[in-house]
Short mmCIF file of C-alpha atoms and ligand atoms in Angstrom, two decimals:
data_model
loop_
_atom_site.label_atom_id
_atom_site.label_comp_id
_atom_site.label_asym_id
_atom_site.label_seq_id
_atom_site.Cartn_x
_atom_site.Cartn_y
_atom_site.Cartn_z
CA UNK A 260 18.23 -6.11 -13.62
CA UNK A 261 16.03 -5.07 -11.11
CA UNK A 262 12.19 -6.16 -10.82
CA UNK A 263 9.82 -3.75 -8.97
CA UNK A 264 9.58 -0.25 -8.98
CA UNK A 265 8.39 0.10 -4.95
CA UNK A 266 10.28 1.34 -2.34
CA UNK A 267 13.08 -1.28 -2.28
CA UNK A 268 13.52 -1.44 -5.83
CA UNK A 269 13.60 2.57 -6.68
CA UNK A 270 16.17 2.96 -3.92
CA UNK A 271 18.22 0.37 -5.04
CA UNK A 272 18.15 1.72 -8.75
CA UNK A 273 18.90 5.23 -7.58
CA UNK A 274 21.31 4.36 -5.12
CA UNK A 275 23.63 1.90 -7.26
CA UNK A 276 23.11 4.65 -10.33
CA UNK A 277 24.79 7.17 -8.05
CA UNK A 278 27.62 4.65 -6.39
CA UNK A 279 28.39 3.90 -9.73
CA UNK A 280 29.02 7.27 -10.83
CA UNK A 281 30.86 8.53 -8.10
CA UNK A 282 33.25 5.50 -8.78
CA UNK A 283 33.62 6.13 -12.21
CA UNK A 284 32.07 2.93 -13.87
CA UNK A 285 30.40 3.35 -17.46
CA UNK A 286 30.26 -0.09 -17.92
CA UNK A 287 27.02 -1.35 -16.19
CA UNK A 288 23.71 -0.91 -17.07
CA UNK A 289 20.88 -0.76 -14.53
CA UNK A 290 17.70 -2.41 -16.26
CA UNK A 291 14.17 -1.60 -13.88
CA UNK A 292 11.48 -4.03 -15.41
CA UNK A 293 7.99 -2.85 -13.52
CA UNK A 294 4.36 -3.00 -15.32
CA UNK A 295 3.77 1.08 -14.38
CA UNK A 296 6.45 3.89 -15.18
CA UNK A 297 6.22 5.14 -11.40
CA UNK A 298 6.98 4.34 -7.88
CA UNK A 299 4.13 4.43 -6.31
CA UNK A 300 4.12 6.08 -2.47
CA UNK A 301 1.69 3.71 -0.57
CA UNK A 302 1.12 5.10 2.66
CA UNK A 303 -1.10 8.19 1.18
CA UNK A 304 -3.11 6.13 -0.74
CA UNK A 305 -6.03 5.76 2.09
CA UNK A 306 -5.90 10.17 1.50
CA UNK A 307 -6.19 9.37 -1.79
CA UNK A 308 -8.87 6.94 -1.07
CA UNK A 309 -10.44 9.84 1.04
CA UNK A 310 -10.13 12.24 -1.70
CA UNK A 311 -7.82 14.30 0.07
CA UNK A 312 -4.61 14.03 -2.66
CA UNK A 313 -4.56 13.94 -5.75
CA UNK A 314 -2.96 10.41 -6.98
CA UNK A 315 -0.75 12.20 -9.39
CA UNK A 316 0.98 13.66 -6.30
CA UNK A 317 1.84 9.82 -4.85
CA UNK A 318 3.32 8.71 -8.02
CA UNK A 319 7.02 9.67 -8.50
CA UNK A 320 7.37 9.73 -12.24
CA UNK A 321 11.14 7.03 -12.86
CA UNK A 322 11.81 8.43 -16.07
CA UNK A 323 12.61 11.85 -14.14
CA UNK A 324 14.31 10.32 -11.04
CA UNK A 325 15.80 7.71 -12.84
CA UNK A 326 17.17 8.92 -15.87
CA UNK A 327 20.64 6.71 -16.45
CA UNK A 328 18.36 3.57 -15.68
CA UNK A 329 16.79 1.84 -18.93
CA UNK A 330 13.34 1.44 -17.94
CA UNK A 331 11.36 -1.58 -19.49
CA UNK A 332 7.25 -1.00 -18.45
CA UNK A 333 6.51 -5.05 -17.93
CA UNK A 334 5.65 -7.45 -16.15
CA UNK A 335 8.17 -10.41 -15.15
CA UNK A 336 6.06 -13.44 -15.57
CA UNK A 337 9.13 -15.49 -14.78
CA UNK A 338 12.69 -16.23 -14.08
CA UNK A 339 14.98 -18.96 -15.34
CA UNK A 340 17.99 -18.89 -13.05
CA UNK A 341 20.06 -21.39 -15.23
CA UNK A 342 20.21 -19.28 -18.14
CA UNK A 343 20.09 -16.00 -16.34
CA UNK A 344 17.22 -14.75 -18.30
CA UNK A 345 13.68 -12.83 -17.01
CA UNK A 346 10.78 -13.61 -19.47
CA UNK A 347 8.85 -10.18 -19.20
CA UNK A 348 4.82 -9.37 -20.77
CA UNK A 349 3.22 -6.48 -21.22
CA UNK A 350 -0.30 -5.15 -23.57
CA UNK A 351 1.74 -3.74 -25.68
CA UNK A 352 4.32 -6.45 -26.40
CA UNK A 353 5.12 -10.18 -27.01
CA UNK A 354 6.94 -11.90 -23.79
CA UNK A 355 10.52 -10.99 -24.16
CA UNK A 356 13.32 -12.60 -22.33
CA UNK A 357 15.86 -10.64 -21.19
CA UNK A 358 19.49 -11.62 -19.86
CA UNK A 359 20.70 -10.42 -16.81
CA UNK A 360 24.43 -10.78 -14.16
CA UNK A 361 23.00 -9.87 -11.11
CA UNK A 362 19.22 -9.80 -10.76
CA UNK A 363 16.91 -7.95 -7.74
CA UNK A 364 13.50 -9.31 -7.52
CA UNK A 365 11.75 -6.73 -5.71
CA UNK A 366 7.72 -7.25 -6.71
CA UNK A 367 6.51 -6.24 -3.30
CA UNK A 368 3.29 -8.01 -2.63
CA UNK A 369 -0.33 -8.85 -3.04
CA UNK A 370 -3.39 -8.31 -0.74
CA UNK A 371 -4.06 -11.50 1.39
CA UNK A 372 -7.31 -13.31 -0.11
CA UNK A 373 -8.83 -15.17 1.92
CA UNK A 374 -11.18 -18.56 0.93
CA UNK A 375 -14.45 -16.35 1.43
CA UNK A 376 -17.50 -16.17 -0.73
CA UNK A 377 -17.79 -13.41 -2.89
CA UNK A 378 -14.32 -11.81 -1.47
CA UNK A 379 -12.68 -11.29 -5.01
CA UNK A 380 -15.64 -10.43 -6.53
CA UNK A 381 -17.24 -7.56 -4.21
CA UNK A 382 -14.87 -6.35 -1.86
CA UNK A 383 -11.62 -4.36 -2.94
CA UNK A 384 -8.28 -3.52 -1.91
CA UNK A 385 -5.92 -0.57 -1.24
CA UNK A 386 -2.32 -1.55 -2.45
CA UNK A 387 -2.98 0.65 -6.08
CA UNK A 388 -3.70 3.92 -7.72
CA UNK A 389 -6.95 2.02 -9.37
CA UNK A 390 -8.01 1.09 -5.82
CA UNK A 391 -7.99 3.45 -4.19
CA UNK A 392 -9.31 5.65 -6.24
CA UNK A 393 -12.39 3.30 -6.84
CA UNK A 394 -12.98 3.31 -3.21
CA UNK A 395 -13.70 6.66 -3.15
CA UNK A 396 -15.71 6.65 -6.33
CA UNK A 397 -17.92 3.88 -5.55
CA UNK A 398 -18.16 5.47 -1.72
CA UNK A 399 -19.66 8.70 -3.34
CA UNK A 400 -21.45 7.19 -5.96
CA UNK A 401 -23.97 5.29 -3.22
CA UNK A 402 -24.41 8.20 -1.32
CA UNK A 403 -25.61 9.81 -4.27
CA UNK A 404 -27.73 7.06 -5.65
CA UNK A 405 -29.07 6.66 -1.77
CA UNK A 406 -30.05 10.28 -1.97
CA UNK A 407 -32.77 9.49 -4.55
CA UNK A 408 -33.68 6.20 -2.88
CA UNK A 409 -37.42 5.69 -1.81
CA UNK A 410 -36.87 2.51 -0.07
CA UNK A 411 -35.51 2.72 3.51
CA UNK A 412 -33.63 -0.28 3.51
CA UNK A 413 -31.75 0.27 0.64
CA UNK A 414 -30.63 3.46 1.31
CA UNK A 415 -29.29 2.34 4.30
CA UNK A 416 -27.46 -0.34 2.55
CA UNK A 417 -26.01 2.45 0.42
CA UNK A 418 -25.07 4.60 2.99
CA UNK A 419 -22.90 1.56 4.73
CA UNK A 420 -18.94 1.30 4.50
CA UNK A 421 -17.00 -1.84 5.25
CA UNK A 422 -13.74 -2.27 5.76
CA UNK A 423 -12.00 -5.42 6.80
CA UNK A 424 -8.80 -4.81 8.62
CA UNK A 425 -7.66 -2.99 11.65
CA UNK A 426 -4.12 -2.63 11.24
CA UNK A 427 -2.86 0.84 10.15
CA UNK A 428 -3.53 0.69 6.35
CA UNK A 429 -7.28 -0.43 6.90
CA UNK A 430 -8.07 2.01 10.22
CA UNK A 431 -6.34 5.16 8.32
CA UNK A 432 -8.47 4.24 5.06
CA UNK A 433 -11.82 4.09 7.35
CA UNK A 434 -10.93 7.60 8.97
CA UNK A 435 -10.35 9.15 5.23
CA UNK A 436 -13.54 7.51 3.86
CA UNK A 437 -15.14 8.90 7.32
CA UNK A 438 -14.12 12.16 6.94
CA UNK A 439 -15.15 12.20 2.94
CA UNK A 440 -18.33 10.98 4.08
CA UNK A 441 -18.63 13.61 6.76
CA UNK A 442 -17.65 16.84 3.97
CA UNK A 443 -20.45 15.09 1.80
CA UNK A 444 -22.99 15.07 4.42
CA UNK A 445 -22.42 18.55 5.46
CA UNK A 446 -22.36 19.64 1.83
CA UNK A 447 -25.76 17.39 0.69
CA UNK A 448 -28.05 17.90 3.50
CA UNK A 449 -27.57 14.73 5.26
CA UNK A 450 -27.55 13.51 8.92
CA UNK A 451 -23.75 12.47 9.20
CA UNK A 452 -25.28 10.12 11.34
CA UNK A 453 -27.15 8.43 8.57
CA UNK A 454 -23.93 6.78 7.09
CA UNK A 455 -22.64 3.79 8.83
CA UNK A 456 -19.45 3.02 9.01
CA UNK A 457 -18.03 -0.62 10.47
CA UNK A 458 -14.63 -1.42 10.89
CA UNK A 459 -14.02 -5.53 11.59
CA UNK A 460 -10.72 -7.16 12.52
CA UNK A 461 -9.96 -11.54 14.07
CA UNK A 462 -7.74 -9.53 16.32
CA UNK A 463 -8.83 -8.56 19.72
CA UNK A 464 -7.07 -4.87 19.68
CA UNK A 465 -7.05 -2.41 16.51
CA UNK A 466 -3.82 -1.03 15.10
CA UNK A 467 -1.15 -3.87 17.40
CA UNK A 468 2.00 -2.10 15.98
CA UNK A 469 1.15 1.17 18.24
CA UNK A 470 0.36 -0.72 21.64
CA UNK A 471 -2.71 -0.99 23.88
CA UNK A 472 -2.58 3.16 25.14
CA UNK A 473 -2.16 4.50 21.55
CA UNK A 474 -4.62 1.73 20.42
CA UNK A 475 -7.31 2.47 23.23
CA UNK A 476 -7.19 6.39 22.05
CA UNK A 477 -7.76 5.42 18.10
CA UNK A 478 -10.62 3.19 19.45
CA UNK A 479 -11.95 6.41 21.57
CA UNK A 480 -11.43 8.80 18.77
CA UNK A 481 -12.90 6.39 15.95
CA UNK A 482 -16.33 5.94 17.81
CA UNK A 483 -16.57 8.95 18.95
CA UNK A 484 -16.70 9.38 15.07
CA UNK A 485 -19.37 7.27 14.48
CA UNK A 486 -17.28 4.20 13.34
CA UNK A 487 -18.62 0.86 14.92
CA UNK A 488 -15.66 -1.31 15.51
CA UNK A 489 -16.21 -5.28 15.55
CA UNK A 490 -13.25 -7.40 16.84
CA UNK A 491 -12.45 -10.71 16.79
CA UNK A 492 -14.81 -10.35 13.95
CA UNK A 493 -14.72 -11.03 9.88
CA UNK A 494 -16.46 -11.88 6.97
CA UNK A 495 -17.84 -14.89 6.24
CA UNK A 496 -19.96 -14.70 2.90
CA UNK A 497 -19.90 -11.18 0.74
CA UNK A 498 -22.89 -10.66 -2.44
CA UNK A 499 -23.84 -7.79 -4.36
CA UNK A 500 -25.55 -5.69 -1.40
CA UNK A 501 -24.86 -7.57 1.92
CA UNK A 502 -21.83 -9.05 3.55
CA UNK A 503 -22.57 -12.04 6.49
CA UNK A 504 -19.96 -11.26 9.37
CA UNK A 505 -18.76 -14.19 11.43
CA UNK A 506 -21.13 -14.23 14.34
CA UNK A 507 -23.94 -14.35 12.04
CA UNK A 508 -25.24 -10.42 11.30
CA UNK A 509 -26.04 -9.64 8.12
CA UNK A 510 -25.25 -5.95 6.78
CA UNK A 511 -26.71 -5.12 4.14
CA UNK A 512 -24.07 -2.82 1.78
CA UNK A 513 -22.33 -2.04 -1.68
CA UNK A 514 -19.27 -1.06 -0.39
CA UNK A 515 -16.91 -3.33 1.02
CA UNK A 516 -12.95 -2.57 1.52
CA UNK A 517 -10.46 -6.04 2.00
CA UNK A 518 -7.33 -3.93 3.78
CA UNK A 519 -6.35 -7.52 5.98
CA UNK A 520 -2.76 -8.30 5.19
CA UNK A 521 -0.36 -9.08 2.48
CA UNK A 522 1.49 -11.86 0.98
CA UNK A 523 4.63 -12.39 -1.33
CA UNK A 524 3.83 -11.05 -5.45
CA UNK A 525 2.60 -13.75 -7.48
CA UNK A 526 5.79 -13.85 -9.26
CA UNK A 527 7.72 -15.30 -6.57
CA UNK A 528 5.71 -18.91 -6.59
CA UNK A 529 7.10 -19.63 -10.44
CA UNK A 530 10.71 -19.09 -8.99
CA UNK A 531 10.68 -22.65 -7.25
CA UNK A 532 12.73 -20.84 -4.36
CA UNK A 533 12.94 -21.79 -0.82
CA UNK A 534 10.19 -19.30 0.81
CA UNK A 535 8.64 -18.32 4.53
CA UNK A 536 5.66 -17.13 5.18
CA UNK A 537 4.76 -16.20 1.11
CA UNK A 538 8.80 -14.64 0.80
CA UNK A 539 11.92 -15.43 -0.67
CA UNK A 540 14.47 -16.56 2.18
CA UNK A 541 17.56 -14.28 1.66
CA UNK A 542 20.38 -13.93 4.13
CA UNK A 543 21.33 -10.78 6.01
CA UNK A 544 23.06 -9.63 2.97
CA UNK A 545 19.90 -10.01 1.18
CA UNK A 546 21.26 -11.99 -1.05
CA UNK A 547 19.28 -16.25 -2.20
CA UNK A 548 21.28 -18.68 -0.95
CA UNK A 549 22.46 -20.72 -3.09
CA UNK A 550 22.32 -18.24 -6.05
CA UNK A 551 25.02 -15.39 -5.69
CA UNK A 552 23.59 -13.28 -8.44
CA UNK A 553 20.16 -12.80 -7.00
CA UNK A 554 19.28 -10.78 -4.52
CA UNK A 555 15.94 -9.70 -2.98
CA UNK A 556 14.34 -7.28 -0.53
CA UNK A 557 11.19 -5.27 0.48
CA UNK A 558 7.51 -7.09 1.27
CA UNK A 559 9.10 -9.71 -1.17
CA UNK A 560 11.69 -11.53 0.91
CA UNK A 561 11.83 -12.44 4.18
CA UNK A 562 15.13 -10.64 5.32
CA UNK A 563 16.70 -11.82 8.98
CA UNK A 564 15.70 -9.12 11.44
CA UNK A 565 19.01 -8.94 13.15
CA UNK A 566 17.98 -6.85 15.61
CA UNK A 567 15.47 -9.51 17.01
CA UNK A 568 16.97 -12.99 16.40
CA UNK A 569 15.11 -15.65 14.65
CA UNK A 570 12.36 -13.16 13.52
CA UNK A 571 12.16 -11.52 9.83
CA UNK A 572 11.67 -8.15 9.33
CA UNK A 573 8.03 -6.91 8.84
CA UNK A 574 6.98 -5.34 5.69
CA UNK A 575 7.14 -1.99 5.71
CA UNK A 576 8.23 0.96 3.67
CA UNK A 577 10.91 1.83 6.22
CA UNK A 578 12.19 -1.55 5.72
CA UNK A 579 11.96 -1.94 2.40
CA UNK A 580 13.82 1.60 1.50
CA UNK A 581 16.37 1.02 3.91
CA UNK A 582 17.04 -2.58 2.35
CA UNK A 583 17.25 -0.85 -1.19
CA UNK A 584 20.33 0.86 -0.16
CA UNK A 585 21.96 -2.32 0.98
CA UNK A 586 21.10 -3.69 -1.72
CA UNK A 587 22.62 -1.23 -4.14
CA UNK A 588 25.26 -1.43 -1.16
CA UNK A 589 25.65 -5.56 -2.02
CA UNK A 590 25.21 -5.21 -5.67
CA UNK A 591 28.06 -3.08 -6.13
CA UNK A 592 30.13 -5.65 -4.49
CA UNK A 593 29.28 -8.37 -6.34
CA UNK A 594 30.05 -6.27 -9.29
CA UNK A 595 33.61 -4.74 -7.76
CA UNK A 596 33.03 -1.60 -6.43
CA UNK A 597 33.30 -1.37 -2.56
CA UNK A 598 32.48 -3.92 0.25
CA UNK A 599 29.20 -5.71 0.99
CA UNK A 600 27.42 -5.38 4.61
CA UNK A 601 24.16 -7.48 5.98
CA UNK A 602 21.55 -5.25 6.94
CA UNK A 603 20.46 -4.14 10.25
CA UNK A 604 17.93 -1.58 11.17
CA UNK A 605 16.19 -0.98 14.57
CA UNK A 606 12.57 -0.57 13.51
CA UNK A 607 12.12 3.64 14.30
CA UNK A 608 8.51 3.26 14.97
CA UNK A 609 5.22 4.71 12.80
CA UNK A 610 3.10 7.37 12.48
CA UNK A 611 -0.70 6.75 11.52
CA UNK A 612 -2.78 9.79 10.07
CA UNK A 613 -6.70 9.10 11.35
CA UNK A 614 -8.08 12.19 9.45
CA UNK A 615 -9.20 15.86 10.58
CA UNK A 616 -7.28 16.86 12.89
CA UNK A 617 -5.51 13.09 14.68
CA UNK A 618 -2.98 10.71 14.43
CA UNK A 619 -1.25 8.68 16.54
CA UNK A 620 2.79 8.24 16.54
CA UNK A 621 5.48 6.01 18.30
CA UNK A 622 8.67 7.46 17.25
CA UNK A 623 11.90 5.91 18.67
CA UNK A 624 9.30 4.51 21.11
CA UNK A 625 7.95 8.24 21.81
CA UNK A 626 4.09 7.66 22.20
CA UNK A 627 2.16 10.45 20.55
CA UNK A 628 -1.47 11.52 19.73
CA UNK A 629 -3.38 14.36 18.93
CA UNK A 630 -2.05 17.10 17.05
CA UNK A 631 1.25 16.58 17.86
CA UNK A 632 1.47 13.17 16.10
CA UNK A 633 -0.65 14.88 13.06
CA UNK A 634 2.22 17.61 12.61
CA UNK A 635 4.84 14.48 12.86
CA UNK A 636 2.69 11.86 10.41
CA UNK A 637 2.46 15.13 8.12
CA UNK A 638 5.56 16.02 8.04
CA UNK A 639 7.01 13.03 8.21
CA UNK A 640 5.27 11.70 5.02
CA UNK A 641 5.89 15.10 3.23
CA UNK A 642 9.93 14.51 3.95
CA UNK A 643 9.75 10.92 2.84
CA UNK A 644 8.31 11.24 -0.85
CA UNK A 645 10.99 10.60 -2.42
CA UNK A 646 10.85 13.60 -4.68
CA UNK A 647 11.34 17.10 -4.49
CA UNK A 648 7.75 18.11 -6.87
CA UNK A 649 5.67 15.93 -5.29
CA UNK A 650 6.72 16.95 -1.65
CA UNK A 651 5.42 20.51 -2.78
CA UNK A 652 2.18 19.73 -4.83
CA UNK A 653 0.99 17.68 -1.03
CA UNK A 654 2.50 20.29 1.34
CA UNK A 655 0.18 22.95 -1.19
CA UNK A 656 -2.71 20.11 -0.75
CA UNK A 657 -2.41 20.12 3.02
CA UNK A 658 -2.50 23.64 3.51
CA UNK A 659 -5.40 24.13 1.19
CA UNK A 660 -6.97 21.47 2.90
CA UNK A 661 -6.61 23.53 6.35
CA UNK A 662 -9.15 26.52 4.87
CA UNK A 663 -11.39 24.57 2.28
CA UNK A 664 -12.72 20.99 2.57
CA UNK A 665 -12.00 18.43 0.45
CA UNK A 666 -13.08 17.95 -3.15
CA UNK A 667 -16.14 16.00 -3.55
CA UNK A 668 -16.33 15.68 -7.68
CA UNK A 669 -16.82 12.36 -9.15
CA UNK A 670 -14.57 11.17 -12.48
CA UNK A 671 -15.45 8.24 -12.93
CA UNK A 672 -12.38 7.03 -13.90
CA UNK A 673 -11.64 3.31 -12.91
CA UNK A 674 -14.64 0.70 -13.29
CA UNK A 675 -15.25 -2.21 -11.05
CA UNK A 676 -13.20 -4.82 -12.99
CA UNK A 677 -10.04 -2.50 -13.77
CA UNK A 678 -10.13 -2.21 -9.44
CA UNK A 679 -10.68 -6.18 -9.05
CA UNK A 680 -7.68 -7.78 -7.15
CA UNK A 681 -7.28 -9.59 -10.44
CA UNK A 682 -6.75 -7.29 -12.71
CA UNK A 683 -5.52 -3.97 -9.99
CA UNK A 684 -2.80 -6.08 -8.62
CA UNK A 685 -2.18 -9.32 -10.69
CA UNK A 686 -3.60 -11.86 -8.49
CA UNK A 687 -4.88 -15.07 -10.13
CA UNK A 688 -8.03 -16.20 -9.65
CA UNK A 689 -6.61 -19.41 -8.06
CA UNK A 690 -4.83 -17.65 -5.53
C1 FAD B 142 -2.34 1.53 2.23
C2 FAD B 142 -0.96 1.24 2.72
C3 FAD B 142 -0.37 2.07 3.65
C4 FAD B 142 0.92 1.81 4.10
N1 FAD B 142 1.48 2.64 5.02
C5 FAD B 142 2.74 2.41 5.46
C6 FAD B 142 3.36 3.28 6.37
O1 FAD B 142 2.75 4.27 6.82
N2 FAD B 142 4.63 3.02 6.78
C7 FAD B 142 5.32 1.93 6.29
O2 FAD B 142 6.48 1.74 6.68
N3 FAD B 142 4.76 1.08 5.40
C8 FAD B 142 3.49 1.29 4.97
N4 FAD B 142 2.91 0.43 4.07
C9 FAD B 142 3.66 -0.77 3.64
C10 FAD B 142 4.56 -0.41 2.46
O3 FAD B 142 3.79 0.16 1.43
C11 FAD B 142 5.25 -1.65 1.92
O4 FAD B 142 5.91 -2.32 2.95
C12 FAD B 142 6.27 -1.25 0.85
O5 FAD B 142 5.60 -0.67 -0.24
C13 FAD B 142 7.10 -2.44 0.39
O6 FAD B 142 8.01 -2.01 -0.56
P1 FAD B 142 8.48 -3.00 -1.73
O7 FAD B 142 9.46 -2.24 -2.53
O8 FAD B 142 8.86 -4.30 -1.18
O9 FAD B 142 7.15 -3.26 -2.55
P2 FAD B 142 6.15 -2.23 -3.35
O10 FAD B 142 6.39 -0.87 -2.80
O11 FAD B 142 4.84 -2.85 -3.21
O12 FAD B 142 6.70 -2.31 -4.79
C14 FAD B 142 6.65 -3.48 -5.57
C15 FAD B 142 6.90 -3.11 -7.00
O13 FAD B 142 7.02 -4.28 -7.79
C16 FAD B 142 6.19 -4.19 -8.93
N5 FAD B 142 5.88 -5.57 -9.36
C17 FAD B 142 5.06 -6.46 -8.78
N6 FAD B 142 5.07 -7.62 -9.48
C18 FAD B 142 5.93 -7.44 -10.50
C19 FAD B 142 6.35 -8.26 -11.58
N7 FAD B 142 5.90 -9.53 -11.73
N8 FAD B 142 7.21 -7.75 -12.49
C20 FAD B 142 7.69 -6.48 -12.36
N9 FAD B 142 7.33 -5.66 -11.35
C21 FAD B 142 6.45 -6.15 -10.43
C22 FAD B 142 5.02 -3.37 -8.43
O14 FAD B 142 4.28 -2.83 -9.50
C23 FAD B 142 5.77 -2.31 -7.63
O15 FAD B 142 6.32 -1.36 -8.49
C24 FAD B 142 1.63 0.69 3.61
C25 FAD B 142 1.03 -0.15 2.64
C26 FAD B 142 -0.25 0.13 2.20
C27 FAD B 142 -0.88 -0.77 1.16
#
């Protein structure tokens, strides 16, 4: 039984259905219990955010890559390792409890809250389809409502974007919102100039995982932009239509994007598991000490980086995939077919897509910017969906999006509460 449909846990499914098969064995069946029938491909979902894809196009439907694998569309509220059972909910069902042999939690994780007025109830996240797509709803929205605003003030308040969080996820989601701004400003009559965009981050440098030079240029390109970029700066209260930052400024706003970190799925805290940092200790072979039938991976565990000695790996997609194929690789073992091996990857570097026309890159340590990181992050991404329709409906996007801008229709589709971190991702309100 696998839990988690994200990179880790698709690979693993797909991988171990295929090992199987070329060995010959009818005998085991692979169980995937995730609350959505997709895996979803996170790092487009600040171009979805920016209304560049389509969300359909970052979803890779399981029941068509998966079809040997019995699919159960739930959510594991918890595990009881004794009796080797997973209790699973969903809206449609009463909890279950299902029986497993080997198990694979791989839930992925949870924004990072932080203990800051107002954060869960006016600012949102970018780990889901609803998300993201609410981002660019509610972005479009004010500048429409701010375009039959009379008062000054308030306009200005609707025509502000916040996003908390410099790393990649939160600078590539202020570039798309940028550049949807920019297409509506063009389109509307408005001063591009008029919509303020602030990007805030504790750390002193934006985007660490690229370096200072690569990090200097997305600095350089992002003001010369129009973003305003506040370091070793956050929030400290958010309401309705202002946010406080730190050092005491008050900006007054409706939009307000939380992009500051992650943490371990909620699921993992009912397992009563030793944990590091919000994730499951595992050994290089991925599997729990202690407990030779489970097995984890992904943003969910903390897996030995052995590589770097004493460190854990960060979470990442390339991780995570990579550590589904051991762990197909391990499970296999444990079930008699071929030999276990502890994982080991040298981290390859990433590529970061900053909107029209830039991107920054650092593969195998090659620094990159300009167009020549855009045609890697593009094609990169394109090669990396891990399916064969999808790769063509966003290579058709891109191209389109080379000769006509970028859709600006609303659909009103996802309301405030179905984007909350609550209910989007599953956080408790305790958390
Ligand atoms: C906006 C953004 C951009 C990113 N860009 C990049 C990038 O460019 N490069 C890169 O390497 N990484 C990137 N990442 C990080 C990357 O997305 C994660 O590291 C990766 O998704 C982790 O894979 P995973 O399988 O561990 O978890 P996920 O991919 O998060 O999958 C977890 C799965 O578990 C399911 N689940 C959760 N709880 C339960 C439960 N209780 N029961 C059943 N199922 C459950 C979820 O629904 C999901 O299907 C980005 C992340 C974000 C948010």
């Amino acid at each position: 039984m696998i839990v988690g449909s994200g990179f880790a846990g698709f690979t693993c499914a797909r991988r171990l259905c295929r090992t199987l098969a070329r060995r010959g064995e009818r005998d085991v069946e692979i169980v995937l219990v995730t609350p959505n029938d997709y895996m979803l491909y996170t790092p487009l979902l600040p171009d979805v955010a920016g209304g560049l894809i389509d969300p359909r196009f970052v979803v890779i439907s399981l029941a068509d890559s998966l079809p040997k694998v019995r699919l159960v569309v739930a959510t594991a509220e918890s595990v009881d390792l004794a009796k080797k059972t997973v209790t699973v909910t969903s809206q449609h069902h009463a909890p279950r409890e299902l029986s497993y042999d080997k198990l694979v939690l791989t839930p992925g994780s949870v924004t990072r809250l932080f203990d800051v007025p107002g954060l869960a109830e006016h600012a949102r996240g970018l780990k889901t389809v609803a998300e993201a797509l609410y981002l660019r709803e509610q972005l479009l929205r004010q500048l429409e409502l701010a375009d039959h605003e009379d008062d000054p003030e308030v306009r200005r308040a609707r025509r502000t974007v916040v996003v908390v969080g410099a790393s990649y996820a939160g600078t590539e989601l202020i570039a798309q919102l940028r550049a949807l701004a920019d297409t509506y400003a063009d389109r509307r009559g408005v001063d591009r100039s008029e919509i303020r965009f602030l990007l805030l981050d504790t750390a002193e440098r934006v985007m660490p995982e690229v370096g200072e030079k690569l990090g200097d240029k997305v600095l350089e390109v992002l003001r010369a932009r129009g973003v305003e970029i506040r370091l070793e700066t956050t929030l400290s209260e958010l309401t309705e239509d202002h946010v406080v930052l730190t050092d005491g400024t008050v900006v007054p706003t409706h939009t307000v994007a939380w992009v500051t970190g992650v943490t371990g799925a909620p699921v993992l805290s009912t397992l009563d598991l030793p944990m590091e940092r919000g994730r499951l200790v595992v050994d290089e072979y991925l599997r729990v000490p202690g407990h030779p039938d489970v097995f984890a991976a992904g943003d969910a565990a903390a897996v030995p980086d052995l590589t770097a000695p004493g460190q854990i790996t960060p979470p990442t997609a390339q991780h995570a995939g990579r550590q589904g194929r051991t762990l197909a690789r391990n499970v296999a073992a444990a079930l008699g077919v071929g030999a276990a091996a502890p994982y080991k990857h040298k981290d390859m570097g990433l590529v970061v897509d900053l909107g029209p026309g830039f991107a920054v890159a650092n593969p195998l340590g090659i620094r990159l910017a300009g167009l020549p990181a855009k045609i890697v992050a593009r094609a990169y991404h394109t090669y990396a969906v891990p399916r064969g329709v999808n790769r063509w409906a966003i290579t058709l996007t891109y191209l389109t999006n080379a000769v006509t801008p970028r859709p600006l229709s609303m659909l009103g589709l996802v309301s405030p509460e179905e984007a909350s971190f609550g209910v989007s991702e599953g956080i408790p309100a305790d958390r």
